[in-house]
Amino acid sequence: MVGAGDEPGSRPDAPVVEVRRSHRRRRTVSAHREGDRVVVLVPARLSAAEERRWVDRMVTRLGASERRRRPSDSELVVRAAELSRRYLEGRALPTSVRWSGRQGQRWGSCTPSDGTIRISERAKGLPAWVLDYVLLHELAHLLEPSHGPGFWQLLAPYPRTERARGFLEGYDTALRDGGAADGADQDDADQDDADQDDADQDDADQDDADPERDGTD
C-alpha cells in the first residue's frame, strides 16, 4: 500500500517522504530516493507511531549515506589524510585534494611534483568504499608515479582494491553500452554505503523493524 506524501518533522528543508506499506515485508525497513522524494518501505503491520519512528530513522540514515558519497572539497582533504594514515603509513601528503570537472574519462589524477590531487566529479555518488579506492589510487601515485609492481603493493593493504576496480570497470562498461549513467547509485552489495539502506544486514548496523527485537510493544 502506498501512503500519502509526508514531511517528517517541521524543518523547511525536510525531504518529501512517501511511505509504502507491504504485507510481504515482515521485518525489514528500507529507504531510497525516487526523483525528488524519499521512499520508505515498511511492513504493513507497523503501528502509526512505529512507522513515524522508523521513517525518521531511515531518512536520517539515508541523508548520512548521501553525504558520505558526496563529500565537499574540504571533506575530501580530511578523507585523503585518513586514508593515507591508515593504509600508506601517512607517507602520502597531498598539498590539495579537490573535485574536478575536467578529468574526461579518468576517475582522478595527480601531479606528484606539486602534490595536487583531482577527483572527477563523475565519482560523486559512488559508494564510499569505491571513492576511497579512487582517493587511495591517487595518493599512491604521489609515492609511485607509475603503475608498476611497487604501485600495486602500496594499494595491497586496502581490502577492497580488486572489488573497487571491478566496480569502476563495470560502471564504465555500462555507460559505453548505453546503461544508466546513475548506475553508481543503483549498486550495491554493501548496503551501508548504498542509497538503499536495507534494515536487515547485521547486528552492527541493522535497522530491523521488529517490535519484539527492538524492545517495543
PDB file of C-alpha atoms in Angstrom:
ATOM      1  CA  MET A   1       0.000   0.000   0.000  1.00  0.00           C
ATOM      2  CA  VAL A   2       1.328   3.456  -0.835  1.00  0.00           C
ATOM      3  CA  GLY A   3       0.953   6.146   1.783  1.00  0.00           C
ATOM      4  CA  ALA A   4       0.426   9.815   1.033  1.00  0.00           C
ATOM      5  CA  GLY A   5       3.426  12.122   0.734  1.00  0.00           C
ATOM      6  CA  ASP A   6       4.749  13.140   4.092  1.00  0.00           C
ATOM      7  CA  GLU A   7       7.285  15.517   5.532  1.00  0.00           C
ATOM      8  CA  PRO A   8       8.794  14.237   8.770  1.00  0.00           C
ATOM      9  CA  GLY A   9       9.497  16.964  11.298  1.00  0.00           C
ATOM     10  CA  SER A  10       8.900  20.652  10.803  1.00  0.00           C
ATOM     11  CA  ARG A  11      12.228  21.614   9.163  1.00  0.00           C
ATOM     12  CA  PRO A  12      11.711  23.594   5.948  1.00  0.00           C
ATOM     13  CA  ASP A  13      14.476  21.559   4.265  1.00  0.00           C
ATOM     14  CA  ALA A  14      12.988  18.183   5.221  1.00  0.00           C
ATOM     15  CA  PRO A  15      12.574  15.902   2.182  1.00  0.00           C
ATOM     16  CA  VAL A  16       9.208  14.820   0.859  1.00  0.00           C
ATOM     17  CA  VAL A  17       8.705  11.251   2.057  1.00  0.00           C
ATOM     18  CA  GLU A  18       6.467   8.559   0.601  1.00  0.00           C
ATOM     19  CA  VAL A  19       5.746   5.574   2.858  1.00  0.00           C
ATOM     20  CA  ARG A  20       4.893   2.279   1.207  1.00  0.00           C
ATOM     21  CA  ARG A  21       3.457  -0.491   3.375  1.00  0.00           C
ATOM     22  CA  SER A  22       3.936  -4.069   2.264  1.00  0.00           C
ATOM     23  CA  HIS A  23       2.246  -7.235   3.544  1.00  0.00           C
ATOM     24  CA  ARG A  24       5.132  -9.264   2.133  1.00  0.00           C
ATOM     25  CA  ARG A  25       7.708  -7.277   4.099  1.00  0.00           C
ATOM     26  CA  ARG A  26       7.792  -8.754   7.599  1.00  0.00           C
ATOM     27  CA  ARG A  27      10.768  -7.331   9.460  1.00  0.00           C
ATOM     28  CA  THR A  28      12.868  -5.019   7.337  1.00  0.00           C
ATOM     29  CA  VAL A  29      12.637  -1.300   6.700  1.00  0.00           C
ATOM     30  CA  SER A  30      14.496   0.326   3.812  1.00  0.00           C
ATOM     31  CA  ALA A  31      14.746   3.748   2.190  1.00  0.00           C
ATOM     32  CA  HIS A  32      15.842   5.050  -1.191  1.00  0.00           C
ATOM     33  CA  ARG A  33      15.351   8.058  -3.435  1.00  0.00           C
ATOM     34  CA  GLU A  34      12.965   8.233  -6.364  1.00  0.00           C
ATOM     35  CA  GLY A  35      13.356  11.581  -8.071  1.00  0.00           C
ATOM     36  CA  ASP A  36      12.907  14.380  -5.543  1.00  0.00           C
ATOM     37  CA  ARG A  37      11.346  12.245  -2.828  1.00  0.00           C
ATOM     38  CA  VAL A  38      12.459   9.619  -0.328  1.00  0.00           C
ATOM     39  CA  VAL A  39      10.586   6.319  -0.436  1.00  0.00           C
ATOM     40  CA  VAL A  40      10.492   4.329   2.807  1.00  0.00           C
ATOM     41  CA  LEU A  41       9.337   0.716   2.646  1.00  0.00           C
ATOM     42  CA  VAL A  42       7.861  -0.679   5.877  1.00  0.00           C
ATOM     43  CA  PRO A  43       5.973  -3.795   6.989  1.00  0.00           C
ATOM     44  CA  ALA A  44       2.200  -3.304   6.868  1.00  0.00           C
ATOM     45  CA  ARG A  45       1.824  -4.429  10.489  1.00  0.00           C
ATOM     46  CA  LEU A  46       3.632  -1.425  11.991  1.00  0.00           C
ATOM     47  CA  SER A  47       1.569   0.971  14.071  1.00  0.00           C
ATOM     48  CA  ALA A  48       1.401   4.653  13.129  1.00  0.00           C
ATOM     49  CA  ALA A  49       3.832   5.520  15.945  1.00  0.00           C
ATOM     50  CA  GLU A  50       6.287   2.823  14.857  1.00  0.00           C
ATOM     51  CA  GLU A  51       6.026   3.991  11.281  1.00  0.00           C
ATOM     52  CA  ARG A  52       6.881   7.595  12.228  1.00  0.00           C
ATOM     53  CA  ARG A  53       9.865   6.448  14.281  1.00  0.00           C
ATOM     54  CA  TRP A  54      11.252   4.267  11.519  1.00  0.00           C
ATOM     55  CA  VAL A  55      10.651   6.874   8.818  1.00  0.00           C
ATOM     56  CA  ASP A  56      12.620   9.473  10.809  1.00  0.00           C
ATOM     57  CA  ARG A  57      15.381   6.954  11.438  1.00  0.00           C
ATOM     58  CA  MET A  58      15.709   5.836   7.824  1.00  0.00           C
ATOM     59  CA  VAL A  59      15.527   9.371   6.371  1.00  0.00           C
ATOM     60  CA  THR A  60      18.369  10.385   8.716  1.00  0.00           C
ATOM     61  CA  ARG A  61      20.387   7.321   7.770  1.00  0.00           C
ATOM     62  CA  LEU A  62      19.852   7.875   4.057  1.00  0.00           C
ATOM     63  CA  GLY A  63      20.964  11.502   4.369  1.00  0.00           C
ATOM     64  CA  ALA A  64      24.157  10.439   6.148  1.00  0.00           C
ATOM     65  CA  SER A  65      24.846   7.875   3.422  1.00  0.00           C
ATOM     66  CA  GLU A  66      24.395  10.505   0.712  1.00  0.00           C
ATOM     67  CA  ARG A  67      26.752  12.907   2.467  1.00  0.00           C
ATOM     68  CA  ARG A  68      29.415  10.188   2.618  1.00  0.00           C
ATOM     69  CA  ARG A  69      29.027   9.683  -1.118  1.00  0.00           C
ATOM     70  CA  ARG A  70      29.281  13.390  -1.984  1.00  0.00           C
ATOM     71  CA  PRO A  71      31.844  14.993   0.329  1.00  0.00           C
ATOM     72  CA  SER A  72      32.903  18.606  -0.136  1.00  0.00           C
ATOM     73  CA  ASP A  73      36.444  19.577  -1.185  1.00  0.00           C
ATOM     74  CA  SER A  74      37.403  20.116   2.443  1.00  0.00           C
ATOM     75  CA  GLU A  75      35.942  16.741   3.388  1.00  0.00           C
ATOM     76  CA  LEU A  76      37.941  15.128   0.576  1.00  0.00           C
ATOM     77  CA  VAL A  77      41.114  16.544   2.143  1.00  0.00           C
ATOM     78  CA  VAL A  78      40.215  15.073   5.534  1.00  0.00           C
ATOM     79  CA  ARG A  79      39.276  11.737   3.986  1.00  0.00           C
ATOM     80  CA  ALA A  80      42.508  11.565   1.986  1.00  0.00           C
ATOM     81  CA  ALA A  81      44.572  12.275   5.104  1.00  0.00           C
ATOM     82  CA  GLU A  82      42.818   9.488   6.996  1.00  0.00           C
ATOM     83  CA  LEU A  83      43.317   7.019   4.133  1.00  0.00           C
ATOM     84  CA  SER A  84      46.995   7.936   3.899  1.00  0.00           C
ATOM     85  CA  ARG A  85      47.418   7.409   7.625  1.00  0.00           C
ATOM     86  CA  ARG A  86      45.559   4.107   7.647  1.00  0.00           C
ATOM     87  CA  TYR A  87      46.926   2.449   4.521  1.00  0.00           C
ATOM     88  CA  LEU A  88      50.093   4.316   3.491  1.00  0.00           C
ATOM     89  CA  GLU A  89      51.651   4.957   6.900  1.00  0.00           C
ATOM     90  CA  GLY A  90      50.910   8.662   6.439  1.00  0.00           C
ATOM     91  CA  ARG A  91      53.597   8.986   3.762  1.00  0.00           C
ATOM     92  CA  ALA A  92      51.331  10.436   1.051  1.00  0.00           C
ATOM     93  CA  LEU A  93      50.932  14.134   1.835  1.00  0.00           C
ATOM     94  CA  PRO A  94      48.914  15.933  -0.856  1.00  0.00           C
ATOM     95  CA  THR A  95      49.021  19.713  -0.971  1.00  0.00           C
ATOM     96  CA  SER A  96      45.408  19.810  -2.192  1.00  0.00           C
ATOM     97  CA  VAL A  97      42.542  17.430  -2.958  1.00  0.00           C
ATOM     98  CA  ARG A  98      39.509  18.704  -4.838  1.00  0.00           C
ATOM     99  CA  TRP A  99      36.707  17.766  -7.211  1.00  0.00           C
ATOM    100  CA  SER A 100      37.328  18.470 -10.882  1.00  0.00           C
ATOM    101  CA  GLY A 101      35.046  18.552 -13.899  1.00  0.00           C
ATOM    102  CA  ARG A 102      37.967  18.338 -16.328  1.00  0.00           C
ATOM    103  CA  GLN A 103      39.058  14.706 -15.900  1.00  0.00           C
ATOM    104  CA  GLY A 104      37.478  13.321 -19.062  1.00  0.00           C
ATOM    105  CA  GLN A 105      37.109   9.553 -18.654  1.00  0.00           C
ATOM    106  CA  ARG A 106      39.581   9.402 -15.774  1.00  0.00           C
ATOM    107  CA  TRP A 107      38.322   8.921 -12.235  1.00  0.00           C
ATOM    108  CA  GLY A 108      41.128  11.033 -10.854  1.00  0.00           C
ATOM    109  CA  SER A 109      44.590  12.420 -11.470  1.00  0.00           C
ATOM    110  CA  CYS A 110      47.514  13.759  -9.522  1.00  0.00           C
ATOM    111  CA  THR A 111      50.669  15.801 -10.067  1.00  0.00           C
ATOM    112  CA  PRO A 112      53.449  14.292  -7.924  1.00  0.00           C
ATOM    113  CA  SER A 113      55.709  17.295  -8.473  1.00  0.00           C
ATOM    114  CA  ASP A 114      53.373  19.661  -6.627  1.00  0.00           C
ATOM    115  CA  GLY A 115      51.306  17.141  -4.624  1.00  0.00           C
ATOM    116  CA  THR A 116      47.902  18.074  -6.049  1.00  0.00           C
ATOM    117  CA  ILE A 117      45.092  15.534  -6.472  1.00  0.00           C
ATOM    118  CA  ARG A 118      41.959  15.995  -8.548  1.00  0.00           C
ATOM    119  CA  ILE A 119      38.955  13.649  -8.312  1.00  0.00           C
ATOM    120  CA  SER A 120      36.497  13.511 -11.185  1.00  0.00           C
ATOM    121  CA  GLU A 121      33.041  14.841 -10.467  1.00  0.00           C
ATOM    122  CA  ARG A 122      31.823  11.597 -12.053  1.00  0.00           C
ATOM    123  CA  ALA A 123      32.844   9.955  -8.781  1.00  0.00           C
ATOM    124  CA  LYS A 124      30.213  11.882  -6.817  1.00  0.00           C
ATOM    125  CA  GLY A 125      27.614   9.366  -5.781  1.00  0.00           C
ATOM    126  CA  LEU A 126      29.904   6.335  -5.888  1.00  0.00           C
ATOM    127  CA  PRO A 127      29.755   4.039  -2.869  1.00  0.00           C
ATOM    128  CA  ALA A 128      32.114   5.296  -0.156  1.00  0.00           C
ATOM    129  CA  TRP A 129      34.451   2.310  -0.426  1.00  0.00           C
ATOM    130  CA  VAL A 130      34.848   2.933  -4.180  1.00  0.00           C
ATOM    131  CA  LEU A 131      35.567   6.637  -3.673  1.00  0.00           C
ATOM    132  CA  ASP A 132      38.102   5.650  -1.014  1.00  0.00           C
ATOM    133  CA  TYR A 133      39.837   3.467  -3.584  1.00  0.00           C
ATOM    134  CA  VAL A 134      39.956   6.329  -6.111  1.00  0.00           C
ATOM    135  CA  LEU A 135      41.489   8.581  -3.466  1.00  0.00           C
ATOM    136  CA  LEU A 136      43.984   5.911  -2.414  1.00  0.00           C
ATOM    137  CA  HIS A 137      44.927   5.293  -6.041  1.00  0.00           C
ATOM    138  CA  GLU A 138      45.897   8.940  -6.465  1.00  0.00           C
ATOM    139  CA  LEU A 139      47.592   9.101  -3.062  1.00  0.00           C
ATOM    140  CA  ALA A 140      49.718   6.110  -4.036  1.00  0.00           C
ATOM    141  CA  HIS A 141      50.768   7.939  -7.206  1.00  0.00           C
ATOM    142  CA  LEU A 142      52.337  10.644  -5.033  1.00  0.00           C
ATOM    143  CA  LEU A 143      54.720   7.922  -3.843  1.00  0.00           C
ATOM    144  CA  GLU A 144      54.955   5.839  -7.020  1.00  0.00           C
ATOM    145  CA  PRO A 145      54.085   7.639 -10.299  1.00  0.00           C
ATOM    146  CA  SER A 146      53.933   4.506 -12.471  1.00  0.00           C
ATOM    147  CA  HIS A 147      51.578   1.516 -12.351  1.00  0.00           C
ATOM    148  CA  GLY A 148      54.413  -0.923 -11.717  1.00  0.00           C
ATOM    149  CA  PRO A 149      54.529  -3.643  -9.036  1.00  0.00           C
ATOM    150  CA  GLY A 150      55.569  -1.121  -6.407  1.00  0.00           C
ATOM    151  CA  PHE A 151      52.430   0.906  -7.002  1.00  0.00           C
ATOM    152  CA  TRP A 152      50.088  -2.054  -6.574  1.00  0.00           C
ATOM    153  CA  GLN A 153      51.993  -3.135  -3.493  1.00  0.00           C
ATOM    154  CA  LEU A 154      51.133   0.227  -1.948  1.00  0.00           C
ATOM    155  CA  LEU A 155      47.428  -0.470  -2.539  1.00  0.00           C
ATOM    156  CA  ALA A 156      47.576  -4.048  -1.248  1.00  0.00           C
ATOM    157  CA  PRO A 157      46.630  -3.152   2.365  1.00  0.00           C
ATOM    158  CA  TYR A 158      43.273  -1.745   1.212  1.00  0.00           C
ATOM    159  CA  PRO A 159      40.965  -4.788   1.371  1.00  0.00           C
ATOM    160  CA  ARG A 160      38.594  -3.663  -1.410  1.00  0.00           C
ATOM    161  CA  THR A 161      41.088  -2.761  -4.120  1.00  0.00           C
ATOM    162  CA  GLU A 162      40.113  -5.530  -6.543  1.00  0.00           C
ATOM    163  CA  ARG A 163      36.421  -5.157  -5.837  1.00  0.00           C
ATOM    164  CA  ALA A 164      36.554  -1.388  -6.415  1.00  0.00           C
ATOM    165  CA  ARG A 165      38.494  -1.831  -9.660  1.00  0.00           C
ATOM    166  CA  GLY A 166      35.840  -4.271 -10.866  1.00  0.00           C
ATOM    167  CA  PHE A 167      33.077  -1.874  -9.893  1.00  0.00           C
ATOM    168  CA  LEU A 168      34.643   1.013 -11.838  1.00  0.00           C
ATOM    169  CA  GLU A 169      35.297  -1.153 -14.887  1.00  0.00           C
ATOM    170  CA  GLY A 170      31.700  -2.395 -14.830  1.00  0.00           C
ATOM    171  CA  TYR A 171      30.378   1.135 -14.403  1.00  0.00           C
ATOM    172  CA  ASP A 172      32.355   2.399 -17.416  1.00  0.00           C
ATOM    173  CA  THR A 173      31.276  -0.599 -19.480  1.00  0.00           C
ATOM    174  CA  ALA A 174      27.618   0.059 -18.646  1.00  0.00           C
ATOM    175  CA  LEU A 175      27.987   3.657 -19.789  1.00  0.00           C
ATOM    176  CA  ARG A 176      29.645   2.631 -23.054  1.00  0.00           C
ATOM    177  CA  ASP A 177      26.863   0.115 -23.659  1.00  0.00           C
ATOM    178  CA  GLY A 178      24.184   2.731 -23.061  1.00  0.00           C
ATOM    179  CA  GLY A 179      23.418   1.804 -19.465  1.00  0.00           C
ATOM    180  CA  ALA A 180      22.091   4.179 -16.822  1.00  0.00           C
ATOM    181  CA  ALA A 181      24.533   6.966 -16.035  1.00  0.00           C
ATOM    182  CA  ASP A 182      23.191   6.840 -12.491  1.00  0.00           C
ATOM    183  CA  GLY A 183      24.413   3.287 -12.067  1.00  0.00           C
ATOM    184  CA  ALA A 184      26.593   4.141  -9.097  1.00  0.00           C
ATOM    185  CA  ASP A 185      23.540   4.868  -7.004  1.00  0.00           C
ATOM    186  CA  GLN A 186      21.925   1.607  -8.111  1.00  0.00           C
ATOM    187  CA  ASP A 187      24.704  -0.534  -6.643  1.00  0.00           C
ATOM    188  CA  ASP A 188      25.338  -2.357  -4.125  1.00  0.00           C
ATOM    189  CA  ALA A 189      26.186  -5.452  -2.202  1.00  0.00           C
ATOM    190  CA  ASP A 190      27.275  -3.112   0.591  1.00  0.00           C
ATOM    191  CA  GLN A 191      24.064  -1.711   1.989  1.00  0.00           C
ATOM    192  CA  ASP A 192      25.686   0.639   4.497  1.00  0.00           C
ATOM    193  CA  ASP A 193      27.235   2.570   1.619  1.00  0.00           C
ATOM    194  CA  ALA A 194      24.336   2.412  -0.782  1.00  0.00           C
ATOM    195  CA  ASP A 195      21.441   4.842  -1.128  1.00  0.00           C
ATOM    196  CA  GLN A 196      19.202   1.912  -0.346  1.00  0.00           C
ATOM    197  CA  ASP A 197      19.679   1.204   3.371  1.00  0.00           C
ATOM    198  CA  ASP A 198      18.251  -2.248   3.861  1.00  0.00           C
ATOM    199  CA  ALA A 199      17.481  -2.690   7.511  1.00  0.00           C
ATOM    200  CA  ASP A 200      18.275  -6.400   7.697  1.00  0.00           C
ATOM    201  CA  GLN A 201      22.051  -6.513   7.336  1.00  0.00           C
ATOM    202  CA  ASP A 202      23.833  -7.368  10.547  1.00  0.00           C
ATOM    203  CA  ASP A 203      23.572  -6.618  14.228  1.00  0.00           C
ATOM    204  CA  ALA A 204      26.016  -3.717  13.973  1.00  0.00           C
ATOM    205  CA  ASP A 205      24.022  -1.567  11.552  1.00  0.00           C
ATOM    206  CA  GLN A 206      20.735  -3.336  11.417  1.00  0.00           C
ATOM    207  CA  ASP A 207      17.610  -1.220  11.205  1.00  0.00           C
ATOM    208  CA  ASP A 208      15.232  -4.101  11.726  1.00  0.00           C
ATOM    209  CA  ALA A 209      11.624  -3.051  12.214  1.00  0.00           C
ATOM    210  CA  ASP A 210      10.844  -5.949  14.531  1.00  0.00           C
ATOM    211  CA  PRO A 211       8.985  -4.627  17.580  1.00  0.00           C
ATOM    212  CA  GLU A 212       9.925  -7.644  19.681  1.00  0.00           C
ATOM    213  CA  ARG A 213      13.624  -7.356  18.978  1.00  0.00           C
ATOM    214  CA  ASP A 214      13.531  -3.565  19.206  1.00  0.00           C
ATOM    215  CA  GLY A 215      12.170  -3.657  22.730  1.00  0.00           C
ATOM    216  CA  THR A 216       8.830  -2.030  21.893  1.00  0.00           C
ATOM    217  CA  ASP A 217       5.317  -3.350  22.327  1.00  0.00           C
TER     218      ASP A 217
END
